[in-house]
Amino acid sequence: MADRYLEFASSGLGGWVVEALGLPKPAPLLRRAEADAGPALPLLLGPSADGRMADVVGRVTAASGVAVHAEWTPDVRYGALVYDASDCLSVAATQGLYRFFHQAIRSVAEHGRIVVVGAPPQTARTAEGEAIQRGLEGFVRSLAKEARRSIAVQLLYVAPGREDAAQSTLAFLLSPRSAYVSGQVIRVEAAGVAADPSLGHAGRHVLVTGAARGIGEAIVRLFAAEGARVTALDVPSAHDELQALAREIGADPLALDITAPEAAGVLLQTARARGGFDVVVHNAGITRDRTLGRMDAREWDSVMAVNLGAPLALTRVLLEAGLVRRNGRIVAVSSLSGVAGNMGQTNYALSKAGWIGAVDRLARDGLTHGITVNAVAPGFIETRMTAAIPFAVREAGRRMNSMGQGGSPVDVAETIAWLAHPASGGVNGQVVRVCGQSLLGA
Ligand SMILES: NC(=O)c1ccc[n+]([C@@H]2O[C@H](COP(=O)([O-])OP(=O)(O)OC[C@H]3O[C@@H](n4cnc5c(N)ncnc54)[C@H](O)[C@@H]3O)[C@@H](O)[C@H]2O)c1
């Protein structure tokens, strides 16, 4: 659904009116499809050019043709700032962080990217060091709120010695693919299976549930465009949409209700026929919103079954049968409702928060063969689901985030594609919000 306010504020006259009235003026996000193919702006790397992230930053920028500057220069517009704060372990040392950003923050161009790198707080040797490393979260989340102009700001904790495993994540965070991800804290730890970051999804076997429309459709389109062999699953009643989509993008359609008694058997058979899946995306989801006192048992049960029960059971069946391949990825679509709770969504929020527990548990179980399990938690995404929300609530949902606008299904798809990347094995058991730093549950 068109965001009329964003269109108005971005027009010549509209922009003038909005500014004159002192209203917020969101900058339309620049995604991969719209990103300028022209020369990229330089990246400023601090506090020094030869810290532990220098090699990884060098490889990421070389791949995208971006120059790396080690010294801030007035009048230069930077496309990105990367600051390695891993050695910032005392209150006195935070002055370096302050000085760098105090100087450079206003030199970041619209749609720019900022990444602060830290070391996992528990690896610090002193209480003061741990406090400062943990404190980086507050710094980054505040900076993300101040940055505006569609600038995204993240904290990346990289375990000592795991710098190479951070490459696919840094590449994602510095790219237009992360347009609607901001204020996030991402940890990179040991990657179970080392993989070449220059590889992509080509030839990987990907299963996406709820694939016929909305976010699921964006996910299958993205993986198919990157050369993956995609199995697009949706309910039999979505047969026509699913067939048309599968034909258009060259995916394999699978008409199946994931809650049906035969679901596990059909999925096992399909997975065997494909030689297993490299990537499983649990995207199918439903809402049956009503305040708890008025909610009937069917509304409760159906949401619990589709959003949590069935995907958990199918995950177990695929893992037990060894049909998630080596270096495989399982990604679930959770929701901001699961993080913050939402009026009329006790059933939905339980099912979505359930995935936060599930990825935590599955990652702690230490799945073998380098398989990782993560979740994304979308905020307000422009789909049929959100178009049905009453006007005032919809407007509030759109604006109550640091980007001042709703996200697009492709923002969720891009985030899933990064987590599912063969070289993203160092990211495991995490929930990444795709919400433009929503104020809800912040
Ligand atoms: N749109 C948002 O703003 C938003 C925000 C947070 C989370 N999410 C989550 O993202 C996912 C996709 O949402 P969407 O907005 O694209 O919704 P949607 O309703 O447009 O699409 C959901 C798809 O899942 C399919 N599905 C439903 N039940 C199924 C079943 N039993 N078996 C197989 N497929 C089934 C539907 O047929 C549909 O094609 C959902 O899990 C949703 O909860 C969406």
PDB file of N, CA, C and O and ligand atoms in Angstrom, residues 209-216 233-235 238 256-259 283-286 306-307 333-336 348 352 378-381 383-386, ligand 1:
ATOM      1  N   THR A 209       8.275 -21.537   3.427  1.00  0.00           N
ATOM      2  CA  THR A 209       6.848 -21.778   3.673  1.00  0.00           C
ATOM      3  C   THR A 209       6.092 -20.454   3.596  1.00  0.00           C
ATOM      4  O   THR A 209       6.667 -19.382   3.819  1.00  0.00           O
ATOM      5  N   GLY A 210       4.798 -20.536   3.286  1.00  0.00           N
ATOM      6  CA  GLY A 210       4.005 -19.308   3.153  1.00  0.00           C
ATOM      7  C   GLY A 210       4.511 -18.469   2.001  1.00  0.00           C
ATOM      8  O   GLY A 210       4.624 -17.244   2.108  1.00  0.00           O
ATOM      9  N   ALA A 211       4.803 -19.154   0.876  1.00  0.00           N
ATOM     10  CA  ALA A 211       5.579 -18.523  -0.204  1.00  0.00           C
ATOM     11  C   ALA A 211       4.744 -17.813  -1.257  1.00  0.00           C
ATOM     12  O   ALA A 211       5.281 -17.123  -2.104  1.00  0.00           O
ATOM     13  N   ALA A 212       3.411 -17.959  -1.214  1.00  0.00           N
ATOM     14  CA  ALA A 212       2.609 -17.492  -2.353  1.00  0.00           C
ATOM     15  C   ALA A 212       2.476 -15.981  -2.438  1.00  0.00           C
ATOM     16  O   ALA A 212       2.199 -15.442  -3.501  1.00  0.00           O
ATOM     17  N   ARG A 213       2.659 -15.291  -1.325  1.00  0.00           N
ATOM     18  CA  ARG A 213       2.436 -13.833  -1.369  1.00  0.00           C
ATOM     19  C   ARG A 213       3.209 -13.159  -0.232  1.00  0.00           C
ATOM     20  O   ARG A 213       3.859 -13.824   0.580  1.00  0.00           O
ATOM     21  N   GLY A 214       3.118 -11.828  -0.205  1.00  0.00           N
ATOM     22  CA  GLY A 214       3.682 -11.044   0.903  1.00  0.00           C
ATOM     23  C   GLY A 214       5.173 -11.273   1.086  1.00  0.00           C
ATOM     24  O   GLY A 214       5.955 -11.317   0.125  1.00  0.00           O
ATOM     25  N   ILE A 215       5.571 -11.434   2.337  1.00  0.00           N
ATOM     26  CA  ILE A 215       6.990 -11.568   2.671  1.00  0.00           C
ATOM     27  C   ILE A 215       7.563 -12.851   2.066  1.00  0.00           C
ATOM     28  O   ILE A 215       8.676 -12.868   1.537  1.00  0.00           O
ATOM     29  N   GLY A 216       6.773 -13.938   2.110  1.00  0.00           N
ATOM     30  CA  GLY A 216       7.244 -15.215   1.560  1.00  0.00           C
ATOM     31  C   GLY A 216       7.558 -15.097   0.075  1.00  0.00           C
ATOM     32  O   GLY A 216       8.570 -15.629  -0.412  1.00  0.00           O
ATOM     33  N   LEU A 233       6.459 -23.352  -0.768  1.00  0.00           N
ATOM     34  CA  LEU A 233       5.341 -24.083  -0.147  1.00  0.00           C
ATOM     35  C   LEU A 233       4.249 -23.108   0.285  1.00  0.00           C
ATOM     36  O   LEU A 233       4.543 -22.067   0.872  1.00  0.00           O
ATOM     37  N   ASP A 234       3.007 -23.483   0.008  1.00  0.00           N
ATOM     38  CA  ASP A 234       1.872 -22.732   0.564  1.00  0.00           C
ATOM     39  C   ASP A 234       0.652 -23.637   0.593  1.00  0.00           C
ATOM     40  O   ASP A 234       0.671 -24.738   0.026  1.00  0.00           O
ATOM     41  N   VAL A 235      -0.398 -23.157   1.250  1.00  0.00           N
ATOM     42  CA  VAL A 235      -1.606 -23.980   1.409  1.00  0.00           C
ATOM     43  C   VAL A 235      -2.235 -24.308   0.052  1.00  0.00           C
ATOM     44  O   VAL A 235      -2.126 -23.517  -0.890  1.00  0.00           O
ATOM     45  N   ALA A 238      -4.011 -21.691  -1.975  1.00  0.00           N
ATOM     46  CA  ALA A 238      -3.230 -20.646  -2.665  1.00  0.00           C
ATOM     47  C   ALA A 238      -2.627 -21.199  -3.958  1.00  0.00           C
ATOM     48  O   ALA A 238      -1.695 -20.601  -4.518  1.00  0.00           O
ATOM     49  N   LEU A 256       0.880 -27.461   0.242  1.00  0.00           N
ATOM     50  CA  LEU A 256       0.816 -28.249   1.477  1.00  0.00           C
ATOM     51  C   LEU A 256       0.466 -27.337   2.646  1.00  0.00           C
ATOM     52  O   LEU A 256       1.059 -26.264   2.807  1.00  0.00           O
ATOM     53  N   ASP A 257      -0.479 -27.796   3.459  1.00  0.00           N
ATOM     54  CA  ASP A 257      -0.783 -27.095   4.705  1.00  0.00           C
ATOM     55  C   ASP A 257       0.176 -27.656   5.754  1.00  0.00           C
ATOM     56  O   ASP A 257       0.163 -28.872   6.018  1.00  0.00           O
ATOM     57  N   ILE A 258       0.992 -26.818   6.333  1.00  0.00           N
ATOM     58  CA  ILE A 258       2.020 -27.346   7.251  1.00  0.00           C
ATOM     59  C   ILE A 258       1.413 -27.961   8.522  1.00  0.00           C
ATOM     60  O   ILE A 258       2.100 -28.685   9.239  1.00  0.00           O
ATOM     61  N   THR A 259       0.130 -27.677   8.777  1.00  0.00           N
ATOM     62  CA  THR A 259      -0.502 -28.267   9.967  1.00  0.00           C
ATOM     63  C   THR A 259      -1.248 -29.564   9.631  1.00  0.00           C
ATOM     64  O   THR A 259      -1.822 -30.191  10.517  1.00  0.00           O
ATOM     65  N   ASN A 283       8.325 -19.165   7.209  1.00  0.00           N
ATOM     66  CA  ASN A 283       7.691 -17.851   7.065  1.00  0.00           C
ATOM     67  C   ASN A 283       6.171 -17.902   7.226  1.00  0.00           C
ATOM     68  O   ASN A 283       5.566 -16.904   7.617  1.00  0.00           O
ATOM     69  N   ALA A 284       5.553 -19.066   6.956  1.00  0.00           N
ATOM     70  CA  ALA A 284       4.083 -19.146   7.014  1.00  0.00           C
ATOM     71  C   ALA A 284       3.600 -18.663   8.374  1.00  0.00           C
ATOM     72  O   ALA A 284       4.159 -19.041   9.412  1.00  0.00           O
ATOM     73  N   GLY A 285       2.591 -17.832   8.362  1.00  0.00           N
ATOM     74  CA  GLY A 285       2.082 -17.332   9.638  1.00  0.00           C
ATOM     75  C   GLY A 285       0.689 -16.779   9.452  1.00  0.00           C
ATOM     76  O   GLY A 285       0.308 -16.360   8.356  1.00  0.00           O
ATOM     77  N   ILE A 286      -0.091 -16.817  10.533  1.00  0.00           N
ATOM     78  CA  ILE A 286      -1.440 -16.248  10.490  1.00  0.00           C
ATOM     79  C   ILE A 286      -1.676 -15.428  11.752  1.00  0.00           C
ATOM     80  O   ILE A 286      -0.985 -15.600  12.760  1.00  0.00           O
ATOM     81  N   VAL A 306      -0.005 -23.054  13.367  1.00  0.00           N
ATOM     82  CA  VAL A 306       0.652 -22.595  12.121  1.00  0.00           C
ATOM     83  C   VAL A 306       1.979 -21.915  12.439  1.00  0.00           C
ATOM     84  O   VAL A 306       2.995 -22.147  11.771  1.00  0.00           O
ATOM     85  N   ASN A 307       1.972 -21.040  13.454  1.00  0.00           N
ATOM     86  CA  ASN A 307       3.144 -20.186  13.680  1.00  0.00           C
ATOM     87  C   ASN A 307       4.256 -20.866  14.465  1.00  0.00           C
ATOM     88  O   ASN A 307       5.415 -20.476  14.337  1.00  0.00           O
ATOM     89  N   VAL A 333      10.554 -16.644  10.797  1.00  0.00           N
ATOM     90  CA  VAL A 333      10.051 -15.265  10.808  1.00  0.00           C
ATOM     91  C   VAL A 333       9.236 -15.078  12.085  1.00  0.00           C
ATOM     92  O   VAL A 333       8.132 -15.604  12.224  1.00  0.00           O
ATOM     93  N   SER A 334       9.835 -14.381  13.026  1.00  0.00           N
ATOM     94  CA  SER A 334       9.167 -14.049  14.281  1.00  0.00           C
ATOM     95  C   SER A 334       8.429 -12.732  14.054  1.00  0.00           C
ATOM     96  O   SER A 334       7.988 -12.441  12.938  1.00  0.00           O
ATOM     97  N   SER A 335       8.304 -11.892  15.048  1.00  0.00           N
ATOM     98  CA  SER A 335       7.617 -10.610  14.876  1.00  0.00           C
ATOM     99  C   SER A 335       7.931  -9.701  16.043  1.00  0.00           C
ATOM    100  O   SER A 335       8.223 -10.159  17.153  1.00  0.00           O
ATOM    101  N   LEU A 336       7.812  -8.414  15.786  1.00  0.00           N
ATOM    102  CA  LEU A 336       7.981  -7.440  16.862  1.00  0.00           C
ATOM    103  C   LEU A 336       6.930  -7.650  17.950  1.00  0.00           C
ATOM    104  O   LEU A 336       7.161  -7.339  19.118  1.00  0.00           O
ATOM    105  N   TYR A 348      -0.774 -14.733  19.021  1.00  0.00           N
ATOM    106  CA  TYR A 348       0.269 -14.452  18.021  1.00  0.00           C
ATOM    107  C   TYR A 348       1.609 -14.146  18.706  1.00  0.00           C
ATOM    108  O   TYR A 348       2.664 -14.656  18.316  1.00  0.00           O
ATOM    109  N   LYS A 352       5.132 -16.076  18.330  1.00  0.00           N
ATOM    110  CA  LYS A 352       6.303 -15.408  17.744  1.00  0.00           C
ATOM    111  C   LYS A 352       7.443 -15.289  18.749  1.00  0.00           C
ATOM    112  O   LYS A 352       8.618 -15.422  18.391  1.00  0.00           O
ATOM    113  N   PRO A 378      10.247  -8.965  12.031  1.00  0.00           N
ATOM    114  CA  PRO A 378       9.842  -7.768  11.291  1.00  0.00           C
ATOM    115  C   PRO A 378       8.974  -6.865  12.151  1.00  0.00           C
ATOM    116  O   PRO A 378       8.210  -7.330  12.999  1.00  0.00           O
ATOM    117  N   GLY A 379       9.101  -5.568  11.890  1.00  0.00           N
ATOM    118  CA  GLY A 379       8.220  -4.595  12.518  1.00  0.00           C
ATOM    119  C   GLY A 379       7.067  -4.324  11.575  1.00  0.00           C
ATOM    120  O   GLY A 379       6.410  -5.257  11.105  1.00  0.00           O
ATOM    121  N   PHE A 380       6.862  -3.057  11.228  1.00  0.00           N
ATOM    122  CA  PHE A 380       5.763  -2.711  10.325  1.00  0.00           C
ATOM    123  C   PHE A 380       6.238  -2.887   8.883  1.00  0.00           C
ATOM    124  O   PHE A 380       7.050  -2.113   8.388  1.00  0.00           O
ATOM    125  N   ILE A 381       5.725  -3.928   8.223  1.00  0.00           N
ATOM    126  CA  ILE A 381       6.107  -4.202   6.832  1.00  0.00           C
ATOM    127  C   ILE A 381       4.867  -3.992   5.960  1.00  0.00           C
ATOM    128  O   ILE A 381       3.777  -4.464   6.301  1.00  0.00           O
ATOM    129  N   THR A 383       2.429  -4.892   3.727  1.00  0.00           N
ATOM    130  CA  THR A 383       1.862  -6.080   3.066  1.00  0.00           C
ATOM    131  C   THR A 383       0.337  -6.001   3.163  1.00  0.00           C
ATOM    132  O   THR A 383      -0.201  -5.083   3.789  1.00  0.00           O
ATOM    133  N   ARG A 384      -0.316  -7.022   2.613  1.00  0.00           N
ATOM    134  CA  ARG A 384      -1.771  -7.098   2.722  1.00  0.00           C
ATOM    135  C   ARG A 384      -2.210  -7.104   4.180  1.00  0.00           C
ATOM    136  O   ARG A 384      -3.227  -6.542   4.543  1.00  0.00           O
ATOM    137  N   MET A 385      -1.363  -7.784   5.024  1.00  0.00           N
ATOM    138  CA  MET A 385      -1.690  -7.896   6.453  1.00  0.00           C
ATOM    139  C   MET A 385      -1.761  -6.502   7.088  1.00  0.00           C
ATOM    140  O   MET A 385      -2.707  -6.183   7.808  1.00  0.00           O
ATOM    141  N   THR A 386      -0.763  -5.650   6.802  1.00  0.00           N
ATOM    142  CA  THR A 386      -0.732  -4.339   7.445  1.00  0.00           C
ATOM    143  C   THR A 386      -1.666  -3.348   6.738  1.00  0.00           C
ATOM    144  O   THR A 386      -2.120  -2.384   7.349  1.00  0.00           O
TER     145      THR A 386
HETATM  146  N1  LIG B   1       3.509  -7.996   7.470  1.00  0.00           N
HETATM  147  C1  LIG B   1       4.078  -7.655   8.599  1.00  0.00           C
HETATM  148  O1  LIG B   1       4.167  -6.468   8.927  1.00  0.00           O
HETATM  149  C2  LIG B   1       4.691  -8.704   9.497  1.00  0.00           C
HETATM  150  C3  LIG B   1       5.285  -8.273  10.670  1.00  0.00           C
HETATM  151  C4  LIG B   1       5.865  -9.200  11.517  1.00  0.00           C
HETATM  152  C5  LIG B   1       5.853 -10.541  11.180  1.00  0.00           C
HETATM  153  N2  LIG B   1       5.248 -10.963  10.055  1.00  0.00           N
HETATM  154  C6  LIG B   1       5.271 -12.400   9.768  1.00  0.00           C
HETATM  155  O2  LIG B   1       5.794 -12.605   8.480  1.00  0.00           O
HETATM  156  C7  LIG B   1       5.246 -13.795   7.900  1.00  0.00           C
HETATM  157  C8  LIG B   1       4.656 -13.458   6.552  1.00  0.00           C
HETATM  158  O3  LIG B   1       3.676 -12.446   6.733  1.00  0.00           O
HETATM  159  P1  LIG B   1       2.901 -11.719   5.529  1.00  0.00           P
HETATM  160  O4  LIG B   1       2.634 -10.337   5.990  1.00  0.00           O
HETATM  161  O5  LIG B   1       3.606 -11.945   4.272  1.00  0.00           O
HETATM  162  O6  LIG B   1       1.526 -12.536   5.615  1.00  0.00           O
HETATM  163  P2  LIG B   1       0.574 -13.081   4.445  1.00  0.00           P
HETATM  164  O7  LIG B   1      -0.707 -13.407   5.110  1.00  0.00           O
HETATM  165  O8  LIG B   1       0.560 -12.138   3.292  1.00  0.00           O
HETATM  166  O9  LIG B   1       1.313 -14.423   3.979  1.00  0.00           O
HETATM  167  C9  LIG B   1       1.368 -15.572   4.784  1.00  0.00           C
HETATM  168  C10 LIG B   1       1.407 -16.787   3.881  1.00  0.00           C
HETATM  169  O10 LIG B   1       1.450 -17.950   4.730  1.00  0.00           O
HETATM  170  C11 LIG B   1       0.572 -18.910   4.164  1.00  0.00           C
HETATM  171  N3  LIG B   1       0.095 -19.858   5.172  1.00  0.00           N
HETATM  172  C12 LIG B   1      -0.789 -19.608   6.167  1.00  0.00           C
HETATM  173  N4  LIG B   1      -1.052 -20.731   6.837  1.00  0.00           N
HETATM  174  C13 LIG B   1      -0.326 -21.722   6.247  1.00  0.00           C
HETATM  175  C14 LIG B   1      -0.227 -23.118   6.466  1.00  0.00           C
HETATM  176  N5  LIG B   1      -0.927 -23.726   7.446  1.00  0.00           N
HETATM  177  N6  LIG B   1       0.598 -23.842   5.681  1.00  0.00           N
HETATM  178  C15 LIG B   1       1.297 -23.226   4.685  1.00  0.00           C
HETATM  179  N7  LIG B   1       1.228 -21.914   4.420  1.00  0.00           N
HETATM  180  C16 LIG B   1       0.406 -21.167   5.196  1.00  0.00           C
HETATM  181  C17 LIG B   1      -0.571 -18.072   3.584  1.00  0.00           C
HETATM  182  O11 LIG B   1      -1.345 -18.810   2.650  1.00  0.00           O
HETATM  183  C18 LIG B   1       0.176 -16.896   2.992  1.00  0.00           C
HETATM  184  O12 LIG B   1       0.533 -17.120   1.644  1.00  0.00           O
HETATM  185  C19 LIG B   1       4.235 -14.310   8.910  1.00  0.00           C
HETATM  186  O13 LIG B   1       4.836 -15.306   9.700  1.00  0.00           O
HETATM  187  C20 LIG B   1       3.922 -13.085   9.734  1.00  0.00           C
HETATM  188  O14 LIG B   1       3.475 -13.430  11.018  1.00  0.00           O
HETATM  189  C21 LIG B   1       4.653 -10.076   9.197  1.00  0.00           C
END
